[in-house]
Structures are given as structure tokens and as C-alpha cells.
mmCIF file with all atom_site columns, C-alpha atoms in Angstrom:
data_model
loop_
_atom_site.group_PDB
_atom_site.id
_atom_site.type_symbol
_atom_site.label_atom_id
_atom_site.label_alt_id
_atom_site.label_comp_id
_atom_site.label_asym_id
_atom_site.label_entity_id
_atom_site.label_seq_id
_atom_site.pdbx_PDB_ins_code
_atom_site.Cartn_x
_atom_site.Cartn_y
_atom_site.Cartn_z
_atom_site.occupancy
_atom_site.B_iso_or_equiv
_atom_site.pdbx_formal_charge
_atom_site.auth_seq_id
_atom_site.auth_comp_id
_atom_site.auth_asym_id
_atom_site.auth_atom_id
_atom_site.pdbx_PDB_model_num
ATOM 1   C CA . MET J 1 1   ? 32.484  -3.699  0.363   1.00 0.00 ? 10  MET J CA 1
ATOM 2   C CA . THR J 1 2   ? 33.740  -2.985  -2.971  1.00 0.00 ? 11  THR J CA 1
ATOM 3   C CA . PRO J 1 3   ? 32.468  -0.696  -5.560  1.00 0.00 ? 12  PRO J CA 1
ATOM 4   C CA . GLU J 1 4   ? 31.151  -2.294  -8.625  1.00 0.00 ? 13  GLU J CA 1
ATOM 5   C CA . SER J 1 5   ? 32.708  -2.293  -11.670 1.00 0.00 ? 14  SER J CA 1
ATOM 6   C CA . PRO J 1 6   ? 31.186  -0.213  -14.705 1.00 0.00 ? 15  PRO J CA 1
ATOM 7   C CA . ALA J 1 7   ? 30.462  -3.618  -16.514 1.00 0.00 ? 16  ALA J CA 1
ATOM 8   C CA . ALA J 1 8   ? 28.625  -5.066  -13.507 1.00 0.00 ? 17  ALA J CA 1
ATOM 9   C CA . ALA J 1 9   ? 26.650  -1.918  -12.861 1.00 0.00 ? 18  ALA J CA 1
ATOM 10  C CA . ALA J 1 10  ? 25.616  -2.033  -16.886 1.00 0.00 ? 19  ALA J CA 1
ATOM 11  C CA . ARG J 1 11  ? 24.545  -5.566  -16.112 1.00 0.00 ? 20  ARG J CA 1
ATOM 12  C CA . ASP J 1 12  ? 22.284  -4.925  -13.527 1.00 0.00 ? 21  ASP J CA 1
ATOM 13  C CA . SER J 1 13  ? 20.807  -1.772  -14.743 1.00 0.00 ? 22  SER J CA 1
ATOM 14  C CA . GLY J 1 14  ? 17.187  -1.885  -13.861 1.00 0.00 ? 23  GLY J CA 1
ATOM 15  C CA . LEU J 1 15  ? 17.393  -5.307  -12.500 1.00 0.00 ? 24  LEU J CA 1
ATOM 16  C CA . ALA J 1 16  ? 17.724  -3.914  -8.634  1.00 0.00 ? 25  ALA J CA 1
ATOM 17  C CA . THR J 1 17  ? 14.383  -1.596  -8.994  1.00 0.00 ? 26  THR J CA 1
ATOM 18  C CA . GLU J 1 18  ? 12.831  -4.804  -10.395 1.00 0.00 ? 27  GLU J CA 1
ATOM 19  C CA . ARG J 1 19  ? 13.639  -7.289  -7.677  1.00 0.00 ? 28  ARG J CA 1
ATOM 20  C CA . THR J 1 20  ? 12.584  -4.965  -5.017  1.00 0.00 ? 29  THR J CA 1
ATOM 21  C CA . ALA J 1 21  ? 9.287   -4.197  -6.885  1.00 0.00 ? 30  ALA J CA 1
ATOM 22  C CA . LEU J 1 22  ? 8.515   -7.834  -6.797  1.00 0.00 ? 31  LEU J CA 1
ATOM 23  C CA . ALA J 1 23  ? 9.739   -8.109  -3.051  1.00 0.00 ? 32  ALA J CA 1
ATOM 24  C CA . TRP J 1 24  ? 7.079   -5.348  -2.131  1.00 0.00 ? 33  TRP J CA 1
ATOM 25  C CA . ARG J 1 25  ? 4.437   -7.329  -4.469  1.00 0.00 ? 34  ARG J CA 1
ATOM 26  C CA . ARG J 1 26  ? 5.326   -10.610 -2.194  1.00 0.00 ? 35  ARG J CA 1
ATOM 27  C CA . THR J 1 27  ? 5.235   -8.966  0.958   1.00 0.00 ? 36  THR J CA 1
ATOM 28  C CA . ILE J 1 28  ? 1.701   -7.738  0.029   1.00 0.00 ? 37  ILE J CA 1
ATOM 29  C CA . ALA J 1 29  ? 0.342   -10.928 -1.270  1.00 0.00 ? 38  ALA J CA 1
ATOM 30  C CA . SER J 1 30  ? 1.645   -12.360 2.113   1.00 0.00 ? 39  SER J CA 1
ATOM 31  C CA . LEU J 1 31  ? -0.401  -10.131 3.933   1.00 0.00 ? 40  LEU J CA 1
ATOM 32  C CA . CYS J 1 32  ? -3.345  -10.463 1.647   1.00 0.00 ? 41  CYS J CA 1
ATOM 33  C CA . THR J 1 33  ? -3.003  -14.188 2.229   1.00 0.00 ? 42  THR J CA 1
ATOM 34  C CA . ALA J 1 34  ? -2.976  -13.638 6.190   1.00 0.00 ? 43  ALA J CA 1
ATOM 35  C CA . THR J 1 35  ? -5.718  -11.471 6.068   1.00 0.00 ? 44  THR J CA 1
ATOM 36  C CA . LEU J 1 36  ? -7.876  -13.904 4.074   1.00 0.00 ? 45  LEU J CA 1
ATOM 37  C CA . LEU J 1 37  ? -7.216  -16.550 6.333   1.00 0.00 ? 46  LEU J CA 1
ATOM 38  C CA . LEU J 1 38  ? -7.977  -14.572 9.553   1.00 0.00 ? 47  LEU J CA 1
ATOM 39  C CA . ALA J 1 39  ? -11.493 -13.621 7.623   1.00 0.00 ? 48  ALA J CA 1
ATOM 40  C CA . HIS J 1 40  ? -11.941 -17.478 7.334   1.00 0.00 ? 49  HIS J CA 1
ATOM 41  C CA . GLN J 1 41  ? -11.456 -17.758 11.041  1.00 0.00 ? 50  GLN J CA 1
ATOM 42  C CA . ALA J 1 42  ? -13.821 -15.006 11.614  1.00 0.00 ? 51  ALA J CA 1
ATOM 43  C CA . VAL J 1 43  ? -16.842 -16.282 9.547   1.00 0.00 ? 52  VAL J CA 1
ATOM 44  C CA . VAL J 1 44  ? -16.225 -20.175 10.984  1.00 0.00 ? 53  VAL J CA 1
ATOM 45  C CA . THR J 1 45  ? -16.136 -18.765 14.895  1.00 0.00 ? 54  THR J CA 1
ATOM 46  C CA . ARG J 1 46  ? -18.202 -15.679 14.552  1.00 0.00 ? 55  ARG J CA 1
ATOM 47  C CA . SER J 1 47  ? -16.434 -14.064 17.117  1.00 0.00 ? 56  SER J CA 1
ATOM 48  C CA . ALA J 1 48  ? -16.129 -10.425 17.666  1.00 0.00 ? 57  ALA J CA 1
ATOM 49  C CA . ALA J 1 49  ? -12.677 -10.760 18.447  1.00 0.00 ? 58  ALA J CA 1
ATOM 50  C CA . ASP J 1 50  ? -11.850 -12.442 15.368  1.00 0.00 ? 59  ASP J CA 1
ATOM 51  C CA . ALA J 1 51  ? -13.678 -9.785  13.374  1.00 0.00 ? 60  ALA J CA 1
ATOM 52  C CA . ALA J 1 52  ? -11.735 -6.985  14.789  1.00 0.00 ? 61  ALA J CA 1
ATOM 53  C CA . ALA J 1 53  ? -8.438  -8.819  14.000  1.00 0.00 ? 62  ALA J CA 1
ATOM 54  C CA . VAL J 1 54  ? -9.688  -9.034  10.385  1.00 0.00 ? 63  VAL J CA 1
ATOM 55  C CA . SER J 1 55  ? -10.379 -5.266  10.707  1.00 0.00 ? 64  SER J CA 1
ATOM 56  C CA . THR J 1 56  ? -6.738  -4.716  12.073  1.00 0.00 ? 65  THR J CA 1
ATOM 57  C CA . ALA J 1 57  ? -5.195  -6.721  9.556   1.00 0.00 ? 66  ALA J CA 1
ATOM 58  C CA . MET J 1 58  ? -7.126  -4.898  6.333   1.00 0.00 ? 67  MET J CA 1
ATOM 59  C CA . VAL J 1 59  ? -5.707  -1.550  7.672   1.00 0.00 ? 68  VAL J CA 1
ATOM 60  C CA . ALA J 1 60  ? -1.976  -2.958  7.815   1.00 0.00 ? 69  ALA J CA 1
ATOM 61  C CA . LEU J 1 61  ? -2.451  -4.361  4.599   1.00 0.00 ? 70  LEU J CA 1
ATOM 62  C CA . LEU J 1 62  ? -3.661  -1.328  3.092   1.00 0.00 ? 71  LEU J CA 1
ATOM 63  C CA . VAL J 1 63  ? -0.862  0.973   4.682   1.00 0.00 ? 72  VAL J CA 1
ATOM 64  C CA . VAL J 1 64  ? 1.895   -1.690  3.315   1.00 0.00 ? 73  VAL J CA 1
ATOM 65  C CA . SER J 1 65  ? -0.187  -1.380  0.111   1.00 0.00 ? 74  SER J CA 1
ATOM 66  C CA . ALA J 1 66  ? 0.108   2.433   -0.215  1.00 0.00 ? 75  ALA J CA 1
ATOM 67  C CA . ILE J 1 67  ? 3.861   2.205   1.052   1.00 0.00 ? 76  ILE J CA 1
ATOM 68  C CA . GLY J 1 68  ? 4.752   -0.287  -1.433  1.00 0.00 ? 77  GLY J CA 1
ATOM 69  C CA . HIS J 1 69  ? 2.686   1.688   -4.225  1.00 0.00 ? 78  HIS J CA 1
ATOM 70  C CA . ARG J 1 70  ? 4.688   4.713   -3.143  1.00 0.00 ? 79  ARG J CA 1
ATOM 71  C CA . ARG J 1 71  ? 8.105   3.168   -3.377  1.00 0.00 ? 80  ARG J CA 1
ATOM 72  C CA . ASN J 1 72  ? 7.846   1.502   -6.561  1.00 0.00 ? 81  ASN J CA 1
ATOM 73  C CA . ARG J 1 73  ? 6.730   4.849   -8.095  1.00 0.00 ? 82  ARG J CA 1
ATOM 74  C CA . GLN J 1 74  ? 9.846   6.463   -6.429  1.00 0.00 ? 83  GLN J CA 1
ATOM 75  C CA . LEU J 1 75  ? 11.998  3.327   -7.942  1.00 0.00 ? 84  LEU J CA 1
ATOM 76  C CA . ARG J 1 76  ? 10.507  4.094   -11.368 1.00 0.00 ? 85  ARG J CA 1
ATOM 77  C CA . SER J 1 77  ? 11.168  7.744   -11.238 1.00 0.00 ? 86  SER J CA 1
ATOM 78  C CA . GLY J 1 78  ? 14.871  7.048   -10.360 1.00 0.00 ? 87  GLY J CA 1
ATOM 79  C CA . ARG J 1 79  ? 14.786  7.580   -6.607  1.00 0.00 ? 88  ARG J CA 1
ATOM 80  C CA . THR J 1 80  ? 16.778  4.682   -4.655  1.00 0.00 ? 89  THR J CA 1
ATOM 81  C CA . ALA J 1 81  ? 17.130  5.945   -1.266  1.00 0.00 ? 90  ALA J CA 1
ATOM 82  C CA . THR J 1 82  ? 14.846  4.053   1.003   1.00 0.00 ? 91  THR J CA 1
ATOM 83  C CA . PRO J 1 83  ? 13.054  6.632   3.541   1.00 0.00 ? 92  PRO J CA 1
ATOM 84  C CA . ALA J 1 84  ? 13.517  5.200   6.828   1.00 0.00 ? 93  ALA J CA 1
ATOM 85  C CA . THR J 1 85  ? 9.709   6.067   7.735   1.00 0.00 ? 94  THR J CA 1
ATOM 86  C CA . ALA J 1 86  ? 8.567   3.549   4.966   1.00 0.00 ? 95  ALA J CA 1
ATOM 87  C CA . ILE J 1 87  ? 10.879  1.237   6.430   1.00 0.00 ? 96  ILE J CA 1
ATOM 88  C CA . VAL J 1 88  ? 9.645   1.759   10.132  1.00 0.00 ? 97  VAL J CA 1
ATOM 89  C CA . ALA J 1 89  ? 6.107   1.885   8.737   1.00 0.00 ? 98  ALA J CA 1
ATOM 90  C CA . THR J 1 90  ? 6.223   -1.190  7.141   1.00 0.00 ? 99  THR J CA 1
ATOM 91  C CA . VAL J 1 91  ? 7.975   -3.304  9.879   1.00 0.00 ? 100 VAL J CA 1
ATOM 92  C CA . LEU J 1 92  ? 5.444   -2.340  12.274  1.00 0.00 ? 101 LEU J CA 1
ATOM 93  C CA . ALA J 1 93  ? 2.479   -3.107  9.937   1.00 0.00 ? 102 ALA J CA 1
ATOM 94  C CA . VAL J 1 94  ? 3.822   -6.733  9.168   1.00 0.00 ? 103 VAL J CA 1
ATOM 95  C CA . ALA J 1 95  ? 4.331   -7.081  13.332  1.00 0.00 ? 104 ALA J CA 1
ATOM 96  C CA . THR J 1 96  ? 0.664   -5.481  13.765  1.00 0.00 ? 105 THR J CA 1
ATOM 97  C CA . ILE J 1 97  ? -0.570  -8.508  11.834  1.00 0.00 ? 106 ILE J CA 1
ATOM 98  C CA . ALA J 1 98  ? 1.486   -11.306 13.222  1.00 0.00 ? 107 ALA J CA 1
ATOM 99  C CA . MET J 1 99  ? 0.360   -10.128 16.504  1.00 0.00 ? 108 MET J CA 1
ATOM 100 C CA . VAL J 1 100 ? -2.939  -10.142 15.729  1.00 0.00 ? 109 VAL J CA 1
ATOM 101 C CA . ILE J 1 101 ? -2.625  -13.377 13.879  1.00 0.00 ? 110 ILE J CA 1
ATOM 102 C CA . ALA J 1 102 ? -1.049  -14.997 17.102  1.00 0.00 ? 111 ALA J CA 1
ATOM 103 C CA . VAL J 1 103 ? -3.541  -13.562 19.317  1.00 0.00 ? 112 VAL J CA 1
ATOM 104 C CA . THR J 1 104 ? -6.263  -14.766 17.207  1.00 0.00 ? 113 THR J CA 1
ATOM 105 C CA . LEU J 1 105 ? -5.222  -18.173 16.754  1.00 0.00 ? 114 LEU J CA 1
ATOM 106 C CA . SER J 1 106 ? -4.399  -18.741 20.578  1.00 0.00 ? 115 SER J CA 1
ATOM 107 C CA . GLY J 1 107 ? -7.501  -17.259 21.771  1.00 0.00 ? 116 GLY J CA 1
ATOM 108 C CA . SER J 1 108 ? -9.778  -19.655 19.610  1.00 0.00 ? 117 SER J CA 1
ATOM 109 C CA . SER J 1 109 ? -9.738  -23.152 18.819  1.00 0.00 ? 118 SER J CA 1
ATOM 110 C CA . LEU J 1 110 ? -9.079  -23.442 14.528  1.00 0.00 ? 119 LEU J CA 1
ATOM 111 C CA . ARG J 1 111 ? -11.888 -24.893 12.868  1.00 0.00 ? 120 ARG J CA 1
ATOM 112 C CA . TRP J 1 112 ? -11.505 -25.581 9.332   1.00 0.00 ? 121 TRP J CA 1
#
């Protein structure tokens, strides 16, 4: 990878931070949508397993929201290095929601 020229760096000042913040917001919005769909499924089926899936998804959503908020504050203060723990925690939370959705949808018939 070649280093950026000073002109390119000046054009991108602050834009990378904004793109990262928007990516966190999109991730959290997606997780909110998935959690709401799971909640709808739990209300329709009235299943304890579906309710447990919603609880798990809500915890994962809170974890990702907290990480995203912390990361946005770090970026705004000028710290650009991403801690490995934040990446691992986010991946685990998103993977947990994906598995919960897969198990919930495979174990019950969809009723819309």
C-alpha cells in the first residue's frame, strides 16, 4: 500500500471518522431490525424459545451499541486505532444474533 499524498490526506480529513461512525450506526440499525423481527415472531408464536431468542438478541444489541458508542467517542477524540477486543466482541455479538435467528426460524413455522 502506498502512503497518501498530503493533498489526499487533507481531502479526507475527518471523512474516514464519519464513515466509520456511519458504519457503526448501520450495524446497530440492522441489529435493531433483526431484534424487532424476532420479537414479532415471539409474539405471534407465543413460544418460550422465541422469547429467549429475543432476550439474547437484545443483550447482543446492547453490547454492540455500547461498543459502537465507545468507538465513536474514541474516533472523535482523535484515537484511530481499533482495539482488537472491540472487533472480537462485535463479531461475536453479530454472530450470536445470526445464530439465534437461524435457530428460531428453523425451529418454528413463520406466521406473518
